[in-house]
């Protein structure tokens, strides 16, 4: 799909990938540790995946959630598959904190305070390396 | 959990339930067919569920998505588990349309146009009955 940004070159650091999915770190973030799990294939909806791939997907979402909880100790995890602009299946997996810019709003809602600090380059590299040890 | 709205009396029509999950129709909606799948037990995060229950959950989300696609033919399905205000695991499963009030924004983002019409009582009853025939 020539016009799909998720089918083009990946702009984000890849934490993990296999032949079905890719997990990237959304590093232009107000939300440190904000990850996105995306299908390699251009697939629109969850129910378009094979049954076993749906199970593989939820297992990978859970694994990512566990990494984020263990490494970053967020107050809540937010998970969402929207894709209204980019109908190529992708899941936002976002560690949320009571003092982040939008809490308790969704990250797509109204900002309520100043953003948290992004990871710097060293923190990002360290985070990705720690994540890798969790993901099979 | 005395103060948790999802542990209290259910205010929404129940489409389906078993001993683990309940699927309700969010009927005070700008988004006709907006469903919510919630755990019966007060559980905070997806990764707090047993492994098999995580699989049961994704299967039920997929089943709900298929119902919505078959019955309502939306332009996109949005799925999200946020719970920043109500940390009792629940999944929003929302049929989206190019002409709905927020598209392509998330339903938690800025409204861009007038809302679609809600289901009336007859449409709601008919929708719930049709859904029931899909859900095992």
PDB file of C-alpha atoms in Angstrom:
ATOM      1  CA  UNK A   1       0.000   0.000   0.000  1.00  0.00           C
ATOM      2  CA  UNK A   2       2.009   2.876  -1.391  1.00  0.00           C
ATOM      3  CA  UNK A   3       0.370   5.599   0.696  1.00  0.00           C
ATOM      4  CA  UNK A   4       0.270   3.788   4.033  1.00  0.00           C
ATOM      5  CA  UNK A   5       2.835   5.202   6.495  1.00  0.00           C
ATOM      6  CA  UNK A   6       2.991   1.860   8.314  1.00  0.00           C
ATOM      7  CA  UNK A   7       3.905   0.053   5.074  1.00  0.00           C
ATOM      8  CA  UNK A   8       6.767   2.504   4.396  1.00  0.00           C
ATOM      9  CA  UNK A   9      10.175   2.837   6.024  1.00  0.00           C
ATOM     10  CA  UNK A  10       9.930   2.689   9.827  1.00  0.00           C
ATOM     11  CA  UNK A  11      10.789   5.961  11.528  1.00  0.00           C
ATOM     12  CA  UNK A  12      10.817   4.629  15.066  1.00  0.00           C
ATOM     13  CA  UNK A  13      13.323   2.440  16.929  1.00  0.00           C
ATOM     14  CA  UNK A  14      12.310  -1.215  16.611  1.00  0.00           C
ATOM     15  CA  UNK A  15      12.172  -2.962  19.979  1.00  0.00           C
ATOM     16  CA  UNK A  16      11.178  -6.368  18.604  1.00  0.00           C
ATOM     17  CA  UNK A  17       9.795  -7.923  15.424  1.00  0.00           C
ATOM     18  CA  UNK A  18       8.951 -11.246  13.839  1.00  0.00           C
ATOM     19  CA  UNK A  19       7.240 -12.186  10.570  1.00  0.00           C
ATOM     20  CA  UNK A  20       3.818 -11.017  11.859  1.00  0.00           C
ATOM     21  CA  UNK A  21       4.345  -8.011  14.113  1.00  0.00           C
ATOM     22  CA  UNK A  22       6.737  -5.183  14.895  1.00  0.00           C
ATOM     23  CA  UNK A  23       6.990  -3.382  18.244  1.00  0.00           C
ATOM     24  CA  UNK A  24       8.360   0.157  18.035  1.00  0.00           C
ATOM     25  CA  UNK A  25       9.103   2.886  20.560  1.00  0.00           C
ATOM     26  CA  UNK A  26       7.214   6.087  19.721  1.00  0.00           C
ATOM     27  CA  UNK A  27      10.048   8.403  20.579  1.00  0.00           C
ATOM     28  CA  UNK A  28       8.532  11.767  19.729  1.00  0.00           C
ATOM     29  CA  UNK A  29       6.522  11.388  22.870  1.00  0.00           C
ATOM     30  CA  UNK A  30       5.063  13.254  25.765  1.00  0.00           C
ATOM     31  CA  UNK A  31       4.602   9.752  27.104  1.00  0.00           C
ATOM     32  CA  UNK A  32       7.939   8.061  27.892  1.00  0.00           C
ATOM     33  CA  UNK A  33       7.766   4.363  27.048  1.00  0.00           C
ATOM     34  CA  UNK A  34       4.841   4.765  24.604  1.00  0.00           C
ATOM     35  CA  UNK A  35       5.025   1.667  22.375  1.00  0.00           C
ATOM     36  CA  UNK A  36       3.180   0.662  19.205  1.00  0.00           C
ATOM     37  CA  UNK A  37       2.638  -2.925  18.101  1.00  0.00           C
ATOM     38  CA  UNK A  38       1.840  -3.086  14.392  1.00  0.00           C
ATOM     39  CA  UNK A  39       1.184  -5.869  11.898  1.00  0.00           C
ATOM     40  CA  UNK A  40       3.789  -6.298   9.178  1.00  0.00           C
ATOM     41  CA  UNK A  41       1.052  -6.977   6.628  1.00  0.00           C
ATOM     42  CA  UNK A  42      -1.397  -4.207   5.659  1.00  0.00           C
ATOM     43  CA  UNK A  43      -4.453  -5.510   7.535  1.00  0.00           C
ATOM     44  CA  UNK A  44      -7.344  -3.244   8.519  1.00  0.00           C
ATOM     45  CA  UNK A  45      -9.160  -4.816  11.446  1.00  0.00           C
ATOM     46  CA  UNK A  46      -8.425  -7.269  14.257  1.00  0.00           C
ATOM     47  CA  UNK A  47     -11.054  -9.687  12.930  1.00  0.00           C
ATOM     48  CA  UNK A  48      -9.231  -9.803   9.577  1.00  0.00           C
ATOM     49  CA  UNK A  49      -6.353 -11.659  11.284  1.00  0.00           C
ATOM     50  CA  UNK A  50      -6.235 -15.471  11.376  1.00  0.00           C
ATOM     51  CA  UNK A  51      -7.518 -16.927  14.669  1.00  0.00           C
ATOM     52  CA  UNK A  52      -4.050 -17.990  15.828  1.00  0.00           C
ATOM     53  CA  UNK A  53      -2.601 -14.582  14.922  1.00  0.00           C
ATOM     54  CA  UNK A  54      -5.237 -12.907  17.110  1.00  0.00           C
ATOM     55  CA  UNK A  55      -3.964 -15.026  20.001  1.00  0.00           C
ATOM     56  CA  UNK A  56      -0.326 -14.254  19.148  1.00  0.00           C
ATOM     57  CA  UNK A  57      -1.286 -10.571  19.125  1.00  0.00           C
ATOM     58  CA  UNK A  58      -2.886 -10.532  22.579  1.00  0.00           C
ATOM     59  CA  UNK A  59       0.092 -12.470  23.980  1.00  0.00           C
ATOM     60  CA  UNK A  60       2.471  -9.863  22.571  1.00  0.00           C
ATOM     61  CA  UNK A  61       0.342  -6.993  23.914  1.00  0.00           C
ATOM     62  CA  UNK A  62       0.388  -8.640  27.354  1.00  0.00           C
ATOM     63  CA  UNK A  63       4.151  -9.175  27.159  1.00  0.00           C
ATOM     64  CA  UNK A  64       4.643  -5.500  26.266  1.00  0.00           C
ATOM     65  CA  UNK A  65       2.338  -4.411  29.078  1.00  0.00           C
ATOM     66  CA  UNK A  66       4.357  -6.509  31.538  1.00  0.00           C
ATOM     67  CA  UNK A  67       7.612  -4.929  30.348  1.00  0.00           C
ATOM     68  CA  UNK A  68       6.186  -1.446  30.804  1.00  0.00           C
ATOM     69  CA  UNK A  69       4.799  -2.243  34.248  1.00  0.00           C
ATOM     70  CA  UNK A  70       8.065  -3.833  35.396  1.00  0.00           C
ATOM     71  CA  UNK A  71      10.431  -1.212  33.986  1.00  0.00           C
ATOM     72  CA  UNK A  72       8.411   2.002  34.386  1.00  0.00           C
ATOM     73  CA  UNK A  73       5.843   1.341  37.127  1.00  0.00           C
ATOM     74  CA  UNK A  74       3.047   3.403  35.513  1.00  0.00           C
ATOM     75  CA  UNK A  75      -0.205   4.241  37.303  1.00  0.00           C
ATOM     76  CA  UNK A  76      -2.208   2.731  34.431  1.00  0.00           C
ATOM     77  CA  UNK A  77      -1.668   1.099  31.059  1.00  0.00           C
ATOM     78  CA  UNK A  78      -3.732   2.345  28.111  1.00  0.00           C
ATOM     79  CA  UNK A  79      -4.194   0.093  25.073  1.00  0.00           C
ATOM     80  CA  UNK A  80      -5.927   1.172  21.880  1.00  0.00           C
ATOM     81  CA  UNK A  81      -6.384   0.210  18.250  1.00  0.00           C
ATOM     82  CA  UNK A  82      -7.964   3.133  16.387  1.00  0.00           C
ATOM     83  CA  UNK A  83      -6.527   3.522  12.866  1.00  0.00           C
ATOM     84  CA  UNK A  84      -9.080   6.018  11.577  1.00  0.00           C
ATOM     85  CA  UNK A  85      -6.338   7.894   9.727  1.00  0.00           C
ATOM     86  CA  UNK A  86      -4.121   4.881   9.097  1.00  0.00           C
ATOM     87  CA  UNK A  87      -6.219   1.727   8.642  1.00  0.00           C
ATOM     88  CA  UNK A  88      -3.246  -0.630   9.036  1.00  0.00           C
ATOM     89  CA  UNK A  89      -3.689  -2.575  12.275  1.00  0.00           C
ATOM     90  CA  UNK A  90      -1.611  -1.080  15.104  1.00  0.00           C
ATOM     91  CA  UNK A  91      -1.984  -1.030  18.871  1.00  0.00           C
ATOM     92  CA  UNK A  92      -0.936   1.840  21.096  1.00  0.00           C
ATOM     93  CA  UNK A  93       0.404   0.552  24.419  1.00  0.00           C
ATOM     94  CA  UNK A  94       0.958   3.548  26.669  1.00  0.00           C
ATOM     95  CA  UNK A  95       2.242   3.808  30.241  1.00  0.00           C
ATOM     96  CA  UNK A  96       0.224   6.535  31.970  1.00  0.00           C
ATOM     97  CA  UNK A  97       1.045   8.540  35.101  1.00  0.00           C
ATOM     98  CA  UNK A  98      -1.107  10.688  37.343  1.00  0.00           C
ATOM     99  CA  UNK A  99       1.193  13.631  36.556  1.00  0.00           C
ATOM    100  CA  UNK A 100       1.402  13.145  32.785  1.00  0.00           C
ATOM    101  CA  UNK A 101       0.085  15.904  30.512  1.00  0.00           C
ATOM    102  CA  UNK A 102      -3.344  14.348  29.915  1.00  0.00           C
ATOM    103  CA  UNK A 103      -4.188  12.076  32.886  1.00  0.00           C
ATOM    104  CA  UNK A 104      -6.953  11.020  33.492  1.00  0.00           C
ATOM    105  CA  UNK A 105      -7.936  12.013  29.941  1.00  0.00           C
ATOM    106  CA  UNK A 106      -6.963   9.804  27.037  1.00  0.00           C
ATOM    107  CA  UNK A 107      -3.810  10.937  25.240  1.00  0.00           C
ATOM    108  CA  UNK A 108      -6.126  12.043  22.391  1.00  0.00           C
ATOM    109  CA  UNK A 109      -8.147  14.256  24.726  1.00  0.00           C
ATOM    110  CA  UNK A 110      -7.476  17.633  26.300  1.00  0.00           C
ATOM    111  CA  UNK A 111      -4.055  18.332  27.816  1.00  0.00           C
ATOM    112  CA  UNK A 112      -4.292  19.331  31.480  1.00  0.00           C
ATOM    113  CA  UNK A 113      -0.680  20.094  32.415  1.00  0.00           C
ATOM    114  CA  UNK A 114       2.872  20.293  31.070  1.00  0.00           C
ATOM    115  CA  UNK A 115       4.272  17.141  29.439  1.00  0.00           C
ATOM    116  CA  UNK A 116       6.668  14.774  31.152  1.00  0.00           C
ATOM    117  CA  UNK A 117      10.233  14.644  29.882  1.00  0.00           C
ATOM    118  CA  UNK A 118      10.952  12.365  26.929  1.00  0.00           C
ATOM    119  CA  UNK A 119      13.629   9.721  27.237  1.00  0.00           C
ATOM    120  CA  UNK A 120      17.034  11.096  26.262  1.00  0.00           C
ATOM    121  CA  UNK A 121      19.161   9.039  23.853  1.00  0.00           C
ATOM    122  CA  UNK A 122      20.843   7.037  26.613  1.00  0.00           C
ATOM    123  CA  UNK A 123      17.572   6.353  28.428  1.00  0.00           C
ATOM    124  CA  UNK A 124      15.973   5.287  25.168  1.00  0.00           C
ATOM    125  CA  UNK A 125      18.803   2.864  24.331  1.00  0.00           C
ATOM    126  CA  UNK A 126      18.751   1.442  27.848  1.00  0.00           C
ATOM    127  CA  UNK A 127      14.939   1.056  27.755  1.00  0.00           C
ATOM    128  CA  UNK A 128      15.000  -0.748  24.403  1.00  0.00           C
ATOM    129  CA  UNK A 129      17.759  -3.120  25.544  1.00  0.00           C
ATOM    130  CA  UNK A 130      15.865  -3.968  28.726  1.00  0.00           C
ATOM    131  CA  UNK A 131      12.666  -4.553  26.709  1.00  0.00           C
ATOM    132  CA  UNK A 132      14.459  -6.956  24.378  1.00  0.00           C
ATOM    133  CA  UNK A 133      15.309  -9.272  27.240  1.00  0.00           C
ATOM    134  CA  UNK A 134      11.556  -9.633  27.984  1.00  0.00           C
ATOM    135  CA  UNK A 135      10.199 -10.255  24.487  1.00  0.00           C
ATOM    136  CA  UNK A 136      10.427 -13.674  22.843  1.00  0.00           C
TER     137      UNK A 136
ATOM    138  CA  UNK B   1     -14.929  -2.354  45.398  1.00  0.00           C
ATOM    139  CA  UNK B   2     -17.601  -0.088  46.828  1.00  0.00           C
ATOM    140  CA  UNK B   3     -16.705   2.991  44.795  1.00  0.00           C
ATOM    141  CA  UNK B   4     -16.151   1.324  41.430  1.00  0.00           C
ATOM    142  CA  UNK B   5     -19.005   2.086  38.988  1.00  0.00           C
ATOM    143  CA  UNK B   6     -18.322  -1.148  37.096  1.00  0.00           C
ATOM    144  CA  UNK B   7     -18.743  -3.172  40.311  1.00  0.00           C
ATOM    145  CA  UNK B   8     -22.124  -1.543  41.022  1.00  0.00           C
ATOM    146  CA  UNK B   9     -25.514  -2.042  39.394  1.00  0.00           C
ATOM    147  CA  UNK B  10     -25.261  -2.071  35.590  1.00  0.00           C
ATOM    148  CA  UNK B  11     -26.905   0.917  33.942  1.00  0.00           C
ATOM    149  CA  UNK B  12     -26.627  -0.322  30.385  1.00  0.00           C
ATOM    150  CA  UNK B  13     -28.490  -3.033  28.499  1.00  0.00           C
ATOM    151  CA  UNK B  14     -26.591  -6.322  28.724  1.00  0.00           C
ATOM    152  CA  UNK B  15     -26.023  -7.910  25.324  1.00  0.00           C
ATOM    153  CA  UNK B  16     -24.223 -10.978  26.634  1.00  0.00           C
ATOM    154  CA  UNK B  17     -22.461 -12.195  29.784  1.00  0.00           C
ATOM    155  CA  UNK B  18     -20.811 -15.240  31.310  1.00  0.00           C
ATOM    156  CA  UNK B  19     -18.889 -15.781  34.553  1.00  0.00           C
ATOM    157  CA  UNK B  20     -15.882 -13.759  33.297  1.00  0.00           C
ATOM    158  CA  UNK B  21     -17.163 -10.932  31.105  1.00  0.00           C
ATOM    159  CA  UNK B  22     -20.195  -8.785  30.379  1.00  0.00           C
ATOM    160  CA  UNK B  23     -20.896  -7.037  27.073  1.00  0.00           C
ATOM    161  CA  UNK B  24     -23.120  -3.960  27.340  1.00  0.00           C
ATOM    162  CA  UNK B  25     -24.522  -1.457  24.863  1.00  0.00           C
ATOM    163  CA  UNK B  26     -23.515   2.091  25.782  1.00  0.00           C
ATOM    164  CA  UNK B  27     -26.862   3.637  24.963  1.00  0.00           C
ATOM    165  CA  UNK B  28     -26.241   7.271  25.909  1.00  0.00           C
ATOM    166  CA  UNK B  29     -24.191   7.468  22.786  1.00  0.00           C
ATOM    167  CA  UNK B  30     -23.265   9.698  19.903  1.00  0.00           C
ATOM    168  CA  UNK B  31     -21.931   6.455  18.482  1.00  0.00           C
ATOM    169  CA  UNK B  32     -24.720   3.984  17.654  1.00  0.00           C
ATOM    170  CA  UNK B  33     -23.630   0.419  18.418  1.00  0.00           C
ATOM    171  CA  UNK B  34     -20.890   1.495  20.873  1.00  0.00           C
ATOM    172  CA  UNK B  35     -20.281  -1.592  23.050  1.00  0.00           C
ATOM    173  CA  UNK B  36     -18.248  -2.153  26.191  1.00  0.00           C
ATOM    174  CA  UNK B  37     -16.798  -5.494  27.230  1.00  0.00           C
ATOM    175  CA  UNK B  38     -15.967  -5.527  30.941  1.00  0.00           C
ATOM    176  CA  UNK B  39     -14.639  -8.100  33.371  1.00  0.00           C
ATOM    177  CA  UNK B  40     -17.045  -9.237  36.090  1.00  0.00           C
ATOM    178  CA  UNK B  41     -14.211  -9.239  38.624  1.00  0.00           C
ATOM    179  CA  UNK B  42     -12.548  -5.953  39.663  1.00  0.00           C
ATOM    180  CA  UNK B  43      -9.266  -6.405  37.756  1.00  0.00           C
ATOM    181  CA  UNK B  44      -7.039  -3.480  36.822  1.00  0.00           C
ATOM    182  CA  UNK B  45      -4.887  -4.486  33.875  1.00  0.00           C
ATOM    183  CA  UNK B  46      -4.994  -6.998  31.014  1.00  0.00           C
ATOM    184  CA  UNK B  47      -1.840  -8.687  32.294  1.00  0.00           C
ATOM    185  CA  UNK B  48      -3.558  -9.320  35.651  1.00  0.00           C
ATOM    186  CA  UNK B  49      -5.867 -11.823  33.906  1.00  0.00           C
ATOM    187  CA  UNK B  50      -5.042 -15.533  33.726  1.00  0.00           C
ATOM    188  CA  UNK B  51      -3.434 -16.546  30.406  1.00  0.00           C
ATOM    189  CA  UNK B  52      -6.526 -18.427  29.218  1.00  0.00           C
ATOM    190  CA  UNK B  53      -8.795 -15.519  30.192  1.00  0.00           C
ATOM    191  CA  UNK B  54      -6.660 -13.192  28.045  1.00  0.00           C
ATOM    192  CA  UNK B  55      -7.361 -15.512  25.111  1.00  0.00           C
ATOM    193  CA  UNK B  56     -11.075 -15.694  25.960  1.00  0.00           C
ATOM    194  CA  UNK B  57     -11.085 -11.891  26.061  1.00  0.00           C
ATOM    195  CA  UNK B  58      -9.551 -11.387  22.611  1.00  0.00           C
ATOM    196  CA  UNK B  59     -11.946 -13.975  21.160  1.00  0.00           C
ATOM    197  CA  UNK B  60     -14.913 -12.087  22.615  1.00  0.00           C
ATOM    198  CA  UNK B  61     -13.561  -8.743  21.340  1.00  0.00           C
ATOM    199  CA  UNK B  62     -13.196 -10.286  17.874  1.00  0.00           C
ATOM    200  CA  UNK B  63     -16.710 -11.745  18.051  1.00  0.00           C
ATOM    201  CA  UNK B  64     -18.116  -8.340  19.019  1.00  0.00           C
ATOM    202  CA  UNK B  65     -16.159  -6.660  16.231  1.00  0.00           C
ATOM    203  CA  UNK B  66     -17.593  -9.151  13.719  1.00  0.00           C
ATOM    204  CA  UNK B  67     -21.150  -8.465  14.933  1.00  0.00           C
ATOM    205  CA  UNK B  68     -20.644  -4.718  14.551  1.00  0.00           C
ATOM    206  CA  UNK B  69     -19.104  -5.087  11.091  1.00  0.00           C
ATOM    207  CA  UNK B  70     -21.873  -7.422   9.908  1.00  0.00           C
ATOM    208  CA  UNK B  71     -24.809  -5.508  11.375  1.00  0.00           C
ATOM    209  CA  UNK B  72     -23.670  -1.897  11.043  1.00  0.00           C
ATOM    210  CA  UNK B  73     -21.022  -1.827   8.283  1.00  0.00           C
ATOM    211  CA  UNK B  74     -18.851   0.858   9.943  1.00  0.00           C
ATOM    212  CA  UNK B  75     -15.912   2.509   8.187  1.00  0.00           C
ATOM    213  CA  UNK B  76     -13.580   1.511  11.041  1.00  0.00           C
ATOM    214  CA  UNK B  77     -13.689  -0.272  14.356  1.00  0.00           C
ATOM    215  CA  UNK B  78     -11.989   1.394  17.335  1.00  0.00           C
ATOM    216  CA  UNK B  79     -10.966  -0.725  20.321  1.00  0.00           C
ATOM    217  CA  UNK B  80      -9.553   0.684  23.550  1.00  0.00           C
ATOM    218  CA  UNK B  81      -8.860  -0.190  27.162  1.00  0.00           C
ATOM    219  CA  UNK B  82      -8.050   2.998  29.092  1.00  0.00           C
ATOM    220  CA  UNK B  83      -9.539   2.953  32.604  1.00  0.00           C
ATOM    221  CA  UNK B  84      -7.693   5.973  33.955  1.00  0.00           C
ATOM    222  CA  UNK B  85     -10.821   7.078  35.826  1.00  0.00           C
ATOM    223  CA  UNK B  86     -12.212   3.582  36.389  1.00  0.00           C
ATOM    224  CA  UNK B  87      -9.384   1.057  36.801  1.00  0.00           C
ATOM    225  CA  UNK B  88     -11.661  -1.979  36.346  1.00  0.00           C
ATOM    226  CA  UNK B  89     -10.760  -3.679  33.074  1.00  0.00           C
ATOM    227  CA  UNK B  90     -13.143  -2.707  30.264  1.00  0.00           C
ATOM    228  CA  UNK B  91     -12.804  -2.499  26.511  1.00  0.00           C
ATOM    229  CA  UNK B  92     -14.556   0.067  24.340  1.00  0.00           C
ATOM    230  CA  UNK B  93     -15.533  -1.452  20.979  1.00  0.00           C
ATOM    231  CA  UNK B  94     -16.817   1.349  18.799  1.00  0.00           C
ATOM    232  CA  UNK B  95     -18.141   1.352  15.233  1.00  0.00           C
ATOM    233  CA  UNK B  96     -16.886   4.524  13.549  1.00  0.00           C
ATOM    234  CA  UNK B  97     -18.196   6.311  10.470  1.00  0.00           C
ATOM    235  CA  UNK B  98     -16.657   8.979   8.263  1.00  0.00           C
ATOM    236  CA  UNK B  99     -19.628  11.236   9.104  1.00  0.00           C
ATOM    237  CA  UNK B 100     -19.692  10.636  12.870  1.00  0.00           C
ATOM    238  CA  UNK B 101     -19.098  13.586  15.201  1.00  0.00           C
ATOM    239  CA  UNK B 102     -15.384  12.933  15.776  1.00  0.00           C
ATOM    240  CA  UNK B 103     -14.020  11.002  12.771  1.00  0.00           C
ATOM    241  CA  UNK B 104     -11.077  10.702  12.136  1.00  0.00           C
ATOM    242  CA  UNK B 105     -10.379  11.844  15.704  1.00  0.00           C
ATOM    243  CA  UNK B 106     -10.741   9.413  18.563  1.00  0.00           C
ATOM    244  CA  UNK B 107     -14.071   9.670  20.384  1.00  0.00           C
ATOM    245  CA  UNK B 108     -12.090  11.264  23.244  1.00  0.00           C
ATOM    246  CA  UNK B 109     -10.695  13.970  20.961  1.00  0.00           C
ATOM    247  CA  UNK B 110     -12.210  17.102  19.451  1.00  0.00           C
ATOM    248  CA  UNK B 111     -15.715  16.942  17.955  1.00  0.00           C
ATOM    249  CA  UNK B 112     -15.725  18.028  14.312  1.00  0.00           C
ATOM    250  CA  UNK B 113     -19.424  17.863  13.394  1.00  0.00           C
ATOM    251  CA  UNK B 114     -22.928  17.142  14.720  1.00  0.00           C
ATOM    252  CA  UNK B 115     -23.469  13.718  16.305  1.00  0.00           C
ATOM    253  CA  UNK B 116     -25.188  10.844  14.531  1.00  0.00           C
ATOM    254  CA  UNK B 117     -28.604   9.799  15.815  1.00  0.00           C
ATOM    255  CA  UNK B 118     -28.733   7.361  18.710  1.00  0.00           C
ATOM    256  CA  UNK B 119     -30.642   4.125  18.329  1.00  0.00           C
ATOM    257  CA  UNK B 120     -34.269   4.589  19.320  1.00  0.00           C
ATOM    258  CA  UNK B 121     -35.818   2.016  21.674  1.00  0.00           C
ATOM    259  CA  UNK B 122     -36.939  -0.290  18.855  1.00  0.00           C
ATOM    260  CA  UNK B 123     -33.623  -0.098  17.044  1.00  0.00           C
ATOM    261  CA  UNK B 124     -31.805  -0.786  20.309  1.00  0.00           C
ATOM    262  CA  UNK B 125     -33.915  -3.864  21.064  1.00  0.00           C
ATOM    263  CA  UNK B 126     -33.518  -5.154  17.530  1.00  0.00           C
ATOM    264  CA  UNK B 127     -29.734  -4.571  17.627  1.00  0.00           C
ATOM    265  CA  UNK B 128     -29.342  -6.396  20.948  1.00  0.00           C
ATOM    266  CA  UNK B 129     -31.411  -9.352  19.748  1.00  0.00           C
ATOM    267  CA  UNK B 130     -29.382  -9.645  16.554  1.00  0.00           C
ATOM    268  CA  UNK B 131     -26.129  -9.440  18.561  1.00  0.00           C
ATOM    269  CA  UNK B 132     -27.239 -12.264  20.854  1.00  0.00           C
ATOM    270  CA  UNK B 133     -27.485 -14.685  17.943  1.00  0.00           C
ATOM    271  CA  UNK B 134     -23.764 -14.045  17.195  1.00  0.00           C
ATOM    272  CA  UNK B 135     -22.291 -14.388  20.685  1.00  0.00           C
ATOM    273  CA  UNK B 136     -21.648 -17.771  22.242  1.00  0.00           C
TER     274      UNK B 136
END
